[in-house]
Short mmCIF file of C-alpha atoms in Angstrom, two decimals:
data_model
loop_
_atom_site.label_atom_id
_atom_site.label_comp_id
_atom_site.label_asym_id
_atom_site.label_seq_id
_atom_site.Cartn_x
_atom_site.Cartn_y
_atom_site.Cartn_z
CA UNK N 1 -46.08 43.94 6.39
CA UNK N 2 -45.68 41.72 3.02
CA UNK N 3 -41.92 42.10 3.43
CA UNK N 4 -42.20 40.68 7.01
CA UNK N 5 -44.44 37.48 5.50
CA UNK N 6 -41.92 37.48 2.64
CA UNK N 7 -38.72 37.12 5.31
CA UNK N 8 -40.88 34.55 7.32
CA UNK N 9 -41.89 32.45 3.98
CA UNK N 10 -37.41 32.64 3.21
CA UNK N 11 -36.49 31.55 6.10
CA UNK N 12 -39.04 29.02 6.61
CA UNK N 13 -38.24 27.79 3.41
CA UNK N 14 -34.55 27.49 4.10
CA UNK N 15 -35.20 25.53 7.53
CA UNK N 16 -36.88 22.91 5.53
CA UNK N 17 -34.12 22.55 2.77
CA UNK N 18 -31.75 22.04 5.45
CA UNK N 19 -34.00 19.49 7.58
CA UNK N 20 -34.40 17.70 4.49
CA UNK N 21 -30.63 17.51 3.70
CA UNK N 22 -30.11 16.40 6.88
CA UNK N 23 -32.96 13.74 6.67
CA UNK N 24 -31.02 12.55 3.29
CA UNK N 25 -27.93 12.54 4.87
CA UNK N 26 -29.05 10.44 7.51
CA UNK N 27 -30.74 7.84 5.49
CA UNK N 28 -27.72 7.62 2.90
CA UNK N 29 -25.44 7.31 6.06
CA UNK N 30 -27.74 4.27 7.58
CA UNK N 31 -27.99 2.59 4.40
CA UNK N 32 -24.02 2.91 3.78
CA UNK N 33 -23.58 1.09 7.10
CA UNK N 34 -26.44 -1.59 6.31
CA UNK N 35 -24.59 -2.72 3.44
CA UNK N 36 -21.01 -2.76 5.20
CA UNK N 37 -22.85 -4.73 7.37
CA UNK N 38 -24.50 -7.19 4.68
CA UNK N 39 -20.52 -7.03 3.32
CA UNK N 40 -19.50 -8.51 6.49
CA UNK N 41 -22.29 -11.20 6.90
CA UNK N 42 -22.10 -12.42 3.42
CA UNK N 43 -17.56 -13.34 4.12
CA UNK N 44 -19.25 -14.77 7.72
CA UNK N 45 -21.59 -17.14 5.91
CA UNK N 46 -18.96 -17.83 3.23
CA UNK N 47 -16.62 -18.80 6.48
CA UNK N 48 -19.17 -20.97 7.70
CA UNK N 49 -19.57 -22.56 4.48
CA UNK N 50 -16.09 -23.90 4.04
CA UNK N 51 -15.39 -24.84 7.98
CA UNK N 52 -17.13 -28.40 7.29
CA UNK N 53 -14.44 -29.23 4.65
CA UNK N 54 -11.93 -27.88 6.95
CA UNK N 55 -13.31 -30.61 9.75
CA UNK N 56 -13.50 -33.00 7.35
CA UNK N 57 -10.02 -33.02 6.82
CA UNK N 58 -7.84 -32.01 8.80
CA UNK N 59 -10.52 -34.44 11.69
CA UNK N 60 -7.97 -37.29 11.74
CA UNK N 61 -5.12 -34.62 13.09
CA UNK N 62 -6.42 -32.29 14.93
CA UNK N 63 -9.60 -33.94 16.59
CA UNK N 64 -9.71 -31.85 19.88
CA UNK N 65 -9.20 -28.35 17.69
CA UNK N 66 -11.74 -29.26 15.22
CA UNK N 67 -14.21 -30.37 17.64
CA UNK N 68 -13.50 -27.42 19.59
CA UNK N 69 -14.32 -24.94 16.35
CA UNK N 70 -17.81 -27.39 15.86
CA UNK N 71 -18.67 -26.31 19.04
CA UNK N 72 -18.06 -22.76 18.50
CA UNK N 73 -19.86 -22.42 15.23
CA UNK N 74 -23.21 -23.66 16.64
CA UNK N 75 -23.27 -20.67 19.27
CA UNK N 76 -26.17 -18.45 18.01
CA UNK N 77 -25.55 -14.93 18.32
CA UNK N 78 -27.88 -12.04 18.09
CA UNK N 79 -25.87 -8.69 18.55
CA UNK N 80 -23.43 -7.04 16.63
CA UNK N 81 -20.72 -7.31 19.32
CA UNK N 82 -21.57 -10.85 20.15
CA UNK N 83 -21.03 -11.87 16.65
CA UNK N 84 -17.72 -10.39 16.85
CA UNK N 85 -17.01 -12.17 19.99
CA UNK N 86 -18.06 -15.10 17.81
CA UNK N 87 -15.79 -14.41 15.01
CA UNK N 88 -12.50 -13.96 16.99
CA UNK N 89 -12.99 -17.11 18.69
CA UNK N 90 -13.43 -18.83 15.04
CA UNK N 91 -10.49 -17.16 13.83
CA UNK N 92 -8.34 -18.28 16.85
CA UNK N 93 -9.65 -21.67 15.69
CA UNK N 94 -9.00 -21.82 12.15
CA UNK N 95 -5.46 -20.27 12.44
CA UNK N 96 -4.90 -22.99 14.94
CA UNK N 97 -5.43 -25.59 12.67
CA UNK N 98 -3.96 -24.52 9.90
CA UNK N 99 -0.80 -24.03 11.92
CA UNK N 100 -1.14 -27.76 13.45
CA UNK N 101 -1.12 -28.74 9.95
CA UNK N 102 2.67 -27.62 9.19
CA UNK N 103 3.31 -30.63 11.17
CA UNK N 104 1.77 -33.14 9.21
CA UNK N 105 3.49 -33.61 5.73
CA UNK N 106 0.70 -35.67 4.12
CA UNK N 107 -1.72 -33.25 5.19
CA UNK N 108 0.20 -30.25 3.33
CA UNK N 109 0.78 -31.76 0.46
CA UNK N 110 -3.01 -32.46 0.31
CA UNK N 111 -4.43 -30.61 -3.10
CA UNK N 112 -7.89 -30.03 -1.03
CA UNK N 113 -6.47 -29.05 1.77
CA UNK N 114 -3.98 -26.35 0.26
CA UNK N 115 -6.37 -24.81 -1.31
CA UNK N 116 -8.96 -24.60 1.52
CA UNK N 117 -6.27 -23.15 3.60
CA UNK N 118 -5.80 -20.05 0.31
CA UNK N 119 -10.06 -20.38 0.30
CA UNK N 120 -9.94 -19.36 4.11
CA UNK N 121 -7.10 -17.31 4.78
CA UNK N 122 -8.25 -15.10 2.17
CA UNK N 123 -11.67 -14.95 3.72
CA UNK N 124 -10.49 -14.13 7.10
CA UNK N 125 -8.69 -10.61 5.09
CA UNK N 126 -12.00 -10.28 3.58
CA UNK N 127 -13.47 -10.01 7.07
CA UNK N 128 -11.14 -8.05 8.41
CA UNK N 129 -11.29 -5.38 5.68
CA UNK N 130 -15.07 -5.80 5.58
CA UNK N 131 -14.75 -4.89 9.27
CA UNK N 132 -12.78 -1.93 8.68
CA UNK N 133 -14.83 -0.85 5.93
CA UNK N 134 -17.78 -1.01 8.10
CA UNK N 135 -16.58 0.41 11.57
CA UNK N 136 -15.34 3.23 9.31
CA UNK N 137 -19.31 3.67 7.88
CA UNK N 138 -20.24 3.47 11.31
CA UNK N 139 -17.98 6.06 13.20
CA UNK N 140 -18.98 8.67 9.56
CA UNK N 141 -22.83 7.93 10.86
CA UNK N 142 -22.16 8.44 14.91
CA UNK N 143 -20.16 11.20 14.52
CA UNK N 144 -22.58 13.01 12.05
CA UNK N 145 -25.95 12.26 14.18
CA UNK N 146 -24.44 13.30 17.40
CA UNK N 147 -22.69 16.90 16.00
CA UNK N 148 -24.92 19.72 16.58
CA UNK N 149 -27.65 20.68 15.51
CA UNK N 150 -27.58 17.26 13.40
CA UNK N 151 -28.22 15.54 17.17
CA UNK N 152 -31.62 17.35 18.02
CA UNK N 153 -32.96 16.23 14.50
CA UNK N 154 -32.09 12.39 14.75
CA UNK N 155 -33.04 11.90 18.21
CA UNK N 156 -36.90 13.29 17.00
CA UNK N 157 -35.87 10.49 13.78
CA UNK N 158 -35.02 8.35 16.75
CA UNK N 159 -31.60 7.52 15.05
CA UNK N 160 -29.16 5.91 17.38
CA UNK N 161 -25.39 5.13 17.43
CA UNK N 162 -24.51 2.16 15.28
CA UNK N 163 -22.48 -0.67 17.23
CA UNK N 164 -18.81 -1.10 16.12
CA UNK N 165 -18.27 -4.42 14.88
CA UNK N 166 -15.64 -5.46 17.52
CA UNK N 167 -14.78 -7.22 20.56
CA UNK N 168 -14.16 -4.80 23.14
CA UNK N 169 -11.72 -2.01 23.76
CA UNK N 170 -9.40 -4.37 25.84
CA UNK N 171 -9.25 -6.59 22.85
CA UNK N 172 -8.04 -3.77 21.02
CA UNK N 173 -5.43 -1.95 22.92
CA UNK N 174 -4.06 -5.74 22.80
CA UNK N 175 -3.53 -6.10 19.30
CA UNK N 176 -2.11 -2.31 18.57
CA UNK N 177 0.53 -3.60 21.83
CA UNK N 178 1.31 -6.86 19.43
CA UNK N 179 1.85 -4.62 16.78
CA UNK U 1 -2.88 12.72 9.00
CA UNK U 2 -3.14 10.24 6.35
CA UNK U 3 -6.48 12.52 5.28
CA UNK U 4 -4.72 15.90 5.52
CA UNK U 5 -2.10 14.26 2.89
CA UNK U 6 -4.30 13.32 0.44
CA UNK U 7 -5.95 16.75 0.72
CA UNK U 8 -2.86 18.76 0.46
CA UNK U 9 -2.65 16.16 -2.46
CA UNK U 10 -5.22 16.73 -3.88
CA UNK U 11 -5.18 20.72 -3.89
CA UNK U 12 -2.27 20.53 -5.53
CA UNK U 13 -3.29 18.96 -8.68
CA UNK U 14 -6.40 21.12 -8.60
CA UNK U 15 -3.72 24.31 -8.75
CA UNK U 16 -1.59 22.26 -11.45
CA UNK U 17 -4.82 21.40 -13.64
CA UNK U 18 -6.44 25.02 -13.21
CA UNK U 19 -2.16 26.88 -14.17
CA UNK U 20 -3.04 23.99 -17.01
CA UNK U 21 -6.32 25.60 -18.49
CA UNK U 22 -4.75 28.65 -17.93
CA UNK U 23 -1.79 28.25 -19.75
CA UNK U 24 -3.78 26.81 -22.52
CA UNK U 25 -6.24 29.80 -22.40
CA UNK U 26 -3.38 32.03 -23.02
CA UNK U 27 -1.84 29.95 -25.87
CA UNK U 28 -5.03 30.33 -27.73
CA UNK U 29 -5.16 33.86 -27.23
CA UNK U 30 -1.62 34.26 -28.29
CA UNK U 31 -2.89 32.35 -31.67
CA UNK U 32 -5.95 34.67 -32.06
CA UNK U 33 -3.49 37.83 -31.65
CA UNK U 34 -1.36 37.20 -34.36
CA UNK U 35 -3.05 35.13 -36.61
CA UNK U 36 -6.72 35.88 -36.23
CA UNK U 37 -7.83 35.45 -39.75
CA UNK U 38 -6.86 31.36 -39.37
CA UNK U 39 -7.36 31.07 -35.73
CA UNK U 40 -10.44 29.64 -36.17
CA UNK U 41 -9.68 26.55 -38.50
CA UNK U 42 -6.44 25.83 -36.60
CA UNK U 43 -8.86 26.10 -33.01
CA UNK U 44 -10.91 23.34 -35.46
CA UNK U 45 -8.49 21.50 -36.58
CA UNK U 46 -7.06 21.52 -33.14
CA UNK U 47 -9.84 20.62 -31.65
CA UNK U 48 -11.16 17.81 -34.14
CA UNK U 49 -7.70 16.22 -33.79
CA UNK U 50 -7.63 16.38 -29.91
CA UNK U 51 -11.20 14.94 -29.31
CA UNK U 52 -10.72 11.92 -31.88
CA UNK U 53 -7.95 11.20 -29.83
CA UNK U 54 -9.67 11.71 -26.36
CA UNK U 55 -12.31 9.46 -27.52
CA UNK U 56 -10.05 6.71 -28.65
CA UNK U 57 -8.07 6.92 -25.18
CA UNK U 58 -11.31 7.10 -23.39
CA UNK U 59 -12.71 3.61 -24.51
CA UNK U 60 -10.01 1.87 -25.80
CA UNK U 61 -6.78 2.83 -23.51
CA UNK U 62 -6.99 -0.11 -21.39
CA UNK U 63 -7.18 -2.43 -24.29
CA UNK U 64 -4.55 -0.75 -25.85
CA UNK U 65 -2.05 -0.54 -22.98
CA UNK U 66 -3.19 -4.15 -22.48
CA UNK U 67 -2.23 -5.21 -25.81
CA UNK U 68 0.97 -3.05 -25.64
CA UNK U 69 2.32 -5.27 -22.73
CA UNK U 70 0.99 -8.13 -23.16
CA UNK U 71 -1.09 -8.94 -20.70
CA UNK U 72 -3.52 -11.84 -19.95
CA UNK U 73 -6.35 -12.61 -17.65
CA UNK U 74 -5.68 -13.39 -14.17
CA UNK U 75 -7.93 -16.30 -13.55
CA UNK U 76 -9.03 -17.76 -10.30
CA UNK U 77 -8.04 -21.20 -10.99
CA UNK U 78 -4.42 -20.18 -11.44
CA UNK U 79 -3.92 -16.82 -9.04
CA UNK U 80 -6.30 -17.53 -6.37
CA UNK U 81 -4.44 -15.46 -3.82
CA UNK U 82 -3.76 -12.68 -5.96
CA UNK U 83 -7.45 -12.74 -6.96
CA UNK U 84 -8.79 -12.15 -3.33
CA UNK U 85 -6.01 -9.85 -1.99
CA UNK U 86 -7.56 -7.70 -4.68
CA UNK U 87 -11.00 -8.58 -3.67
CA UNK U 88 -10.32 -8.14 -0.23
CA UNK U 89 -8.80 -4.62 -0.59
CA UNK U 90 -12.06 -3.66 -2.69
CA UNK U 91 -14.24 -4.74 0.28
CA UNK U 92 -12.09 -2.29 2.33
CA UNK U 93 -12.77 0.11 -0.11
CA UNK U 94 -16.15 -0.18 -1.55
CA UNK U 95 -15.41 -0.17 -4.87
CA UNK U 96 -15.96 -2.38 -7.70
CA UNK U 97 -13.36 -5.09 -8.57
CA UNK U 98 -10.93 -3.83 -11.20
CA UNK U 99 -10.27 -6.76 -13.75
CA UNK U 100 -6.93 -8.43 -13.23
CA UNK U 101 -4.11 -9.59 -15.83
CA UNK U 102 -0.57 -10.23 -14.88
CA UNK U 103 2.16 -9.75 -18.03
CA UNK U 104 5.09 -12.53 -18.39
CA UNK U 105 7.90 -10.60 -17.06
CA UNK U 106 10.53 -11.04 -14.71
CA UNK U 107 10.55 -7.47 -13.81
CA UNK U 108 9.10 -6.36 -10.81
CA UNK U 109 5.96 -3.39 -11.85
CA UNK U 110 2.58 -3.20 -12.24
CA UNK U 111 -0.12 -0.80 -13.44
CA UNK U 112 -3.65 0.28 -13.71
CA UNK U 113 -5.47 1.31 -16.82
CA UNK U 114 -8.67 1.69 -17.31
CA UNK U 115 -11.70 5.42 -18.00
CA UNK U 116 -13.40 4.86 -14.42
CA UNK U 117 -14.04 2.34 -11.56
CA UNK U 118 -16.35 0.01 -13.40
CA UNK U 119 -14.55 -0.30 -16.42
CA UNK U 120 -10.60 -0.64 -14.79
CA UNK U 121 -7.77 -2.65 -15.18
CA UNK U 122 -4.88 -3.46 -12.41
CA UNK U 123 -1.71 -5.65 -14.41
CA UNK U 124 1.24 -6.78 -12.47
CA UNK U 125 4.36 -8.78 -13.58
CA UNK U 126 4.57 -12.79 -12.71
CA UNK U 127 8.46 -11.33 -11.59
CA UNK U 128 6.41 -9.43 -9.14
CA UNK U 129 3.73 -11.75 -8.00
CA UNK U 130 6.91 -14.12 -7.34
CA UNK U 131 8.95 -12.47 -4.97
CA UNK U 132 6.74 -10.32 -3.02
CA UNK U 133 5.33 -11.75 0.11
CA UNK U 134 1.81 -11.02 0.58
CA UNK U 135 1.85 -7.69 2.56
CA UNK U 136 4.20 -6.68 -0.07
CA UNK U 137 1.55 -7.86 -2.64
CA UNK U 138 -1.64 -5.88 -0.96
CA UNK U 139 0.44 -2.46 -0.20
CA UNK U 140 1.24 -2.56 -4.54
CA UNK U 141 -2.38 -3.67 -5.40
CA UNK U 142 -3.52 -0.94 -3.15
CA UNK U 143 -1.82 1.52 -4.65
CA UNK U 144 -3.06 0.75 -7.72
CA UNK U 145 -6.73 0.40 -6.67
CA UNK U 146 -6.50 4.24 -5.48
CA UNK U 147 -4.98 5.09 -8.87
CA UNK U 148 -8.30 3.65 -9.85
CA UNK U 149 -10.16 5.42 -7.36
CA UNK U 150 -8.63 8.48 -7.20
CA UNK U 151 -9.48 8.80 -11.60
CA UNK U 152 -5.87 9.38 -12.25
CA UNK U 153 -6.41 7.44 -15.44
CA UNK U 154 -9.46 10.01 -16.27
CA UNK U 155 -6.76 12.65 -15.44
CA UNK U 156 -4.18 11.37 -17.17
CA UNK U 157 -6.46 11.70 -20.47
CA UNK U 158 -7.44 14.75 -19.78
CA UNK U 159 -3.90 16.11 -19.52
CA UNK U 160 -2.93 14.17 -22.43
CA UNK U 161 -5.00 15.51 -24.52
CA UNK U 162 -4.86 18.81 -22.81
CA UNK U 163 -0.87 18.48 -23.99
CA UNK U 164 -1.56 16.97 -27.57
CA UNK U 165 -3.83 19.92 -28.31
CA UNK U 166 -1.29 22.58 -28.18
CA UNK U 167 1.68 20.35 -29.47
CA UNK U 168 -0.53 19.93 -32.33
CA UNK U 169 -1.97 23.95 -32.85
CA UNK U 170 1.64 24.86 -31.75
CA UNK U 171 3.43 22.72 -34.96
CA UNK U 172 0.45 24.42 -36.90
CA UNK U 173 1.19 27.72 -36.57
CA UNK U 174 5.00 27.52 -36.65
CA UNK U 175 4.52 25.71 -40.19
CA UNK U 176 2.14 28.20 -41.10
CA UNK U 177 4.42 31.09 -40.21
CA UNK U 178 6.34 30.86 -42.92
CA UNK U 179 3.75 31.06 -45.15
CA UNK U 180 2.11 33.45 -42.69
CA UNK U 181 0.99 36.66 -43.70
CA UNK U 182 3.57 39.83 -43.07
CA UNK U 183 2.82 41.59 -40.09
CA UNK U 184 0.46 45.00 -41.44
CA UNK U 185 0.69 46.90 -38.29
CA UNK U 186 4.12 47.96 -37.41
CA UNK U 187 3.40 49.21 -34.39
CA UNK U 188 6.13 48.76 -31.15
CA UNK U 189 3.84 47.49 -28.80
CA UNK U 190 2.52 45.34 -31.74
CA UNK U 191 5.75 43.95 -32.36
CA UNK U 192 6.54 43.12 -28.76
CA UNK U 193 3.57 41.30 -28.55
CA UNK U 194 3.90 39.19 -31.20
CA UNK U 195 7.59 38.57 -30.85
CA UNK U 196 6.10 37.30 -27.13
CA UNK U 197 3.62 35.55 -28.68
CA UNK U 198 5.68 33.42 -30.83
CA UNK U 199 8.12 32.51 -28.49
CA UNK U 200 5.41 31.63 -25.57
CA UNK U 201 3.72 29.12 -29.00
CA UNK U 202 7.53 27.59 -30.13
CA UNK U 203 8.17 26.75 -26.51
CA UNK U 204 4.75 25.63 -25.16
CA UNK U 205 4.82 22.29 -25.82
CA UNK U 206 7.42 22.22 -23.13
CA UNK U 207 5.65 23.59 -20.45
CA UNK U 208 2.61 21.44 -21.82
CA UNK U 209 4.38 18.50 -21.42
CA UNK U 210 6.16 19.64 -17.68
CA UNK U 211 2.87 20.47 -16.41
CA UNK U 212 1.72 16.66 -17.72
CA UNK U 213 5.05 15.30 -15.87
CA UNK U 214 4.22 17.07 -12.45
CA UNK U 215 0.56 16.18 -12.09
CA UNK U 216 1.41 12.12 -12.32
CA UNK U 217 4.48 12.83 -10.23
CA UNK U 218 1.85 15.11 -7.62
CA UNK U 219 -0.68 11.58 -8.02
CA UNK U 220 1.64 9.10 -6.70
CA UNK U 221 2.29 10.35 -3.38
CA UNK U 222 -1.28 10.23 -3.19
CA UNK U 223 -1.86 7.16 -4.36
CA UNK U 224 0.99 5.73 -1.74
CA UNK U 225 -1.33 7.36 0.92
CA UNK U 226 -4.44 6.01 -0.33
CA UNK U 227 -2.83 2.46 -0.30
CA UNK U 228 -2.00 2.86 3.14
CA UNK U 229 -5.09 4.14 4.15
CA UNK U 230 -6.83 0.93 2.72
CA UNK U 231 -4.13 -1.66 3.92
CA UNK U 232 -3.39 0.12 7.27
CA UNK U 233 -0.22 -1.16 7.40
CA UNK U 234 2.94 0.95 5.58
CA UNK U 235 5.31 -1.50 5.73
CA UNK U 236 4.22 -3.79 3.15
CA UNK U 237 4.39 -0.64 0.89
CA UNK U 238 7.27 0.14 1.68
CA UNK U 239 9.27 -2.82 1.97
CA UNK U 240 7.70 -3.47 -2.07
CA UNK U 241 8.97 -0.27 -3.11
CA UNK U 242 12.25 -1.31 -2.21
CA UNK U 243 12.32 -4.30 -3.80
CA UNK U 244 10.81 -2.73 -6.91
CA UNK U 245 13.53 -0.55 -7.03
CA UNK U 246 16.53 -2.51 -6.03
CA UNK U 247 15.40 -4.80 -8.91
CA UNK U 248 17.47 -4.30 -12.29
CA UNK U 249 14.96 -6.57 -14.37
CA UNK U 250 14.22 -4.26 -17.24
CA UNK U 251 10.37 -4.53 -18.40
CA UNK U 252 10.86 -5.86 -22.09
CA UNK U 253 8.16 -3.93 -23.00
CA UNK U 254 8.28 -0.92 -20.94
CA UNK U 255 8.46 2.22 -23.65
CA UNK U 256 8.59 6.06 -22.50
CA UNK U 257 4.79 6.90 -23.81
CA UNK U 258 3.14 4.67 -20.96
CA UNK U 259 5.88 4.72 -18.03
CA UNK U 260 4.14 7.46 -16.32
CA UNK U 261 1.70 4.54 -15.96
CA UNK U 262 3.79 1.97 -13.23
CA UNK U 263 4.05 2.01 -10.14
CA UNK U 264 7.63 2.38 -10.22
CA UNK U 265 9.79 3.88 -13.69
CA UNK U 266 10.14 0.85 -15.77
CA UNK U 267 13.23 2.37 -16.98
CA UNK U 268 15.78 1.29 -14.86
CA UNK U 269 17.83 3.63 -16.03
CA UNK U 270 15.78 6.32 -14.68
CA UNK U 271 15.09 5.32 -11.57
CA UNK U 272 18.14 6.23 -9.52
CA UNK U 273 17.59 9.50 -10.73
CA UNK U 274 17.10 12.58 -8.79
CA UNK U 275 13.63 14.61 -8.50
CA UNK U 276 13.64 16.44 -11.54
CA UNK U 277 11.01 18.77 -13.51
CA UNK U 278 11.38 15.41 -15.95
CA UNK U 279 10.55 12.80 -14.00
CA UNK U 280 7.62 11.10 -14.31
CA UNK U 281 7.93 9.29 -10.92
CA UNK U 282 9.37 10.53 -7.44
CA UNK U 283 12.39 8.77 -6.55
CA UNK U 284 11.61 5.97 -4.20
CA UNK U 285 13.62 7.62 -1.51
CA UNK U 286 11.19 10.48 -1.37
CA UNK U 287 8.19 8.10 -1.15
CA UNK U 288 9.08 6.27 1.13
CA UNK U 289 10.16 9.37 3.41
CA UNK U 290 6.51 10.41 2.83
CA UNK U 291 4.49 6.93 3.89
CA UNK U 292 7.10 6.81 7.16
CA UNK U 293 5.84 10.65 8.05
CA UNK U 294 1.68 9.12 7.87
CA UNK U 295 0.16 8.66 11.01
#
């Protein structure tokens, strides 16, 4: 009889050392992905902080472009993949008029404007590896919540999958084709 | 496939480092056989020796190497695009950004120094910074950032003073053989032993010192599929590795105690070489054959 409580007690015991691993794991992987996220915000914001100059510029050059990239930056987004919507469409802006600008000699040789166009390129690769770094984190946390018996546990933690940080899979199959 | 590498990788160096220990194991055992009434001070003396100098490497290797090649701070307001490649590959990686320097050079190399991710160093040549483009530029800086990551500078110390610790107790006891007491048991087996024995101590600094050369040979291939793995793009790698090693700029102040450092063998010389048990780089050929097989 005692060894029967004893066996019960183990394996009790052991069930709850691997629930609370699990529970760890979980909250380590969400918290990974918060701050890949806060990674990807904070180049977003620093974007958004240096488009102005940009406009101020380059306005006299390219007036439709910049007016067009005004336009786009006041869009509020809420979700994840909307805010990636949001970003391409910047991107497609800001490459546009720093390509306009190869046209316009004065406007090149510029001091402010050379090195906003260093200041921003070198943003937009700090969003795109922020990206990466973060649809990585988020593919580590889908995979692991939805692999048994890890899914039984996070759907009773009501843990669901994590949104990539991307347009759409069109977009995607797109850009590997460019490539 | 780019993870299976880096494990294969990285299984390898475990089996290097562990025939390492090993080999040092049986060194000291050799000692204690046939000269156990001094083992113990030369173990000491051994020891003492190899720890001042870990310490020292530990803290002070990245100034030193620093100093060595004289290097200087890479500042924002002069290498702003060299500044946030690096910071751009970091956010890709999550890791802390190395400090950068760049050396006055018109060679084409670059290293990483440094005891662990907070406290690490990447230096590249101006030579370099001027004629690669800048997917050239992020595959190098990559591949130093995973040096960084992957604590092949830790590594590096440990096998150096791994290998300094039986140069040093090896020179000991082959001085101190000819003072050395006359052997008391003149037994065959006895004998054999320590005829063995002192042949396995004479020659061990050479396999100390092969073992050292195969482990940073084992680390670059790793650290070539780390970089891609962070840049997602092999070309730029590769494409730099060729211009690294079609250059025939020689690094004024490239020496043979910290070439197992660069990315590529500062030493022109040996760089056209073939993979031998003396290299302490791949050739470039072989690399490159390895980042084309990824993905």
């Amino acid at each position: 009889m005692q060894e029967i409580i004893l066996g019960i007690i183990i394996v009790v015991a052991l069930i709850a050392i691997i629930l609370i691993i699990m529970y760890n794991r979980f909250i380590q992987l969400n918290i990974r992905c918060n701050n890949a996220w806060s990674g990807i915000d904070n180049q977003l914001k620093r974007r958004n902080d240096l488009i102005p100059n940009l406009v101020n510029v380059t306005k006299g050059y390219a007036k439709y472009e910049t007016e067009t990239l005004e336009k786009v930056i006041e869009q509020r987004s809420g979700s994840i993949t909307e805010i990636a919507k949001q970003n391409e469409e910047i991107s497609k802006n800001v490459s546009k008029i720093l390509a306009l600008a190869e046209s316009y000699p004065d406007l090149k040789a510029n001091q402010v404007f050379m090195n906003l166009q260093i200041e921003l390129t070198g943003t937009e690769d700090k969003i795109a590896y922020a990206r990466q770094f973060y649809n990585d984190c988020v593919q580590h946390f889908n995979t692991t919540i939805m692999m048994f018996p890890n899914n039984i546990f996070a759907n009773m933690l009501k843990y669901k999958e994590r949104e990539y940080f991307k347009v759409s899979d069109e977009d995607k199959e797109n850009v590997s084709v460019k490539l | 496939m780019i993870l299976r590498d880096v494990r294969k990788n990285k299984r390898k160096t475990f089996f290097i480092v562990s025939l390492f220990f090993l080999f040092v194991t049986l060194f000291v055992y050799f000692l204690s056989v046939l000269f156990f009434d001094n083992v113990m001070i030369a173990v000491i003396f051994g020891l003492t020796v190899s720890i001042l100098v870990s310490y020292n490497a530990y803290y002070y290797s990245d100034k030193i190497v620093l100093r060595l090649n004289k290097a200087r701070v890479a500042t924002k307001e002069e290498f702003l695009q060299l500044n946030y490649i690096l910071e751009g590959l970091c956010i890709a990686a999550n890791s802390p950004v190395p400090k950068l320097y760049v050396m006055e050079d018109t060679a084409l190399n670059a290293f990483a120094t440094g005891r662990n991710p907070e406290n690490a160093v990447i230096c590249i040549t101006t030579g370099l910074l001027n004629k690669l483009d800048k997917n050239e530029l992020e595959g190098v800086i990559a591949h130093e950032l995973a040096h960084i990551r992957n604590y092949d500078i830790l590594l590096q110390t440990i096998v150096i003073v791994m290998v300094g610790f039986v140069v040093i107790l090896s020179d000991a006891v082959t001085r101190s053989m000819f003072y050395g007491k006359s052997s008391d048991d003149d037994n065959k087996a006895g004998a054999i032993i320590a005829i063995i024995g002192i042949i396995f101590i004479i020659l061990s600094p050479i396999f100390a010192e092969l073992m050292k050369l195969a482990i940073s040979r084992n680390r670059e291939y790793l650290a070539d599929a780390k970089a891609v793995e962070l840049t997602r793009n092999k070309d730029g790698l590769i494409n730099a590795l060729r211009k690294l090693t079609d250059d025939t700029e020689v690094l004024e102040q490239a020496n043979k105690s910290s070439s197992s450092l660069f990315i590529v063998n500062p030493l022109v010389k040996e760089r056209k070489k073939k993979n031998s048990l003396w290299s302490t780089h791949p050739t470039i050929d072989s690399r490159i054959e390895r980042l084309q097989n990824i993905q």
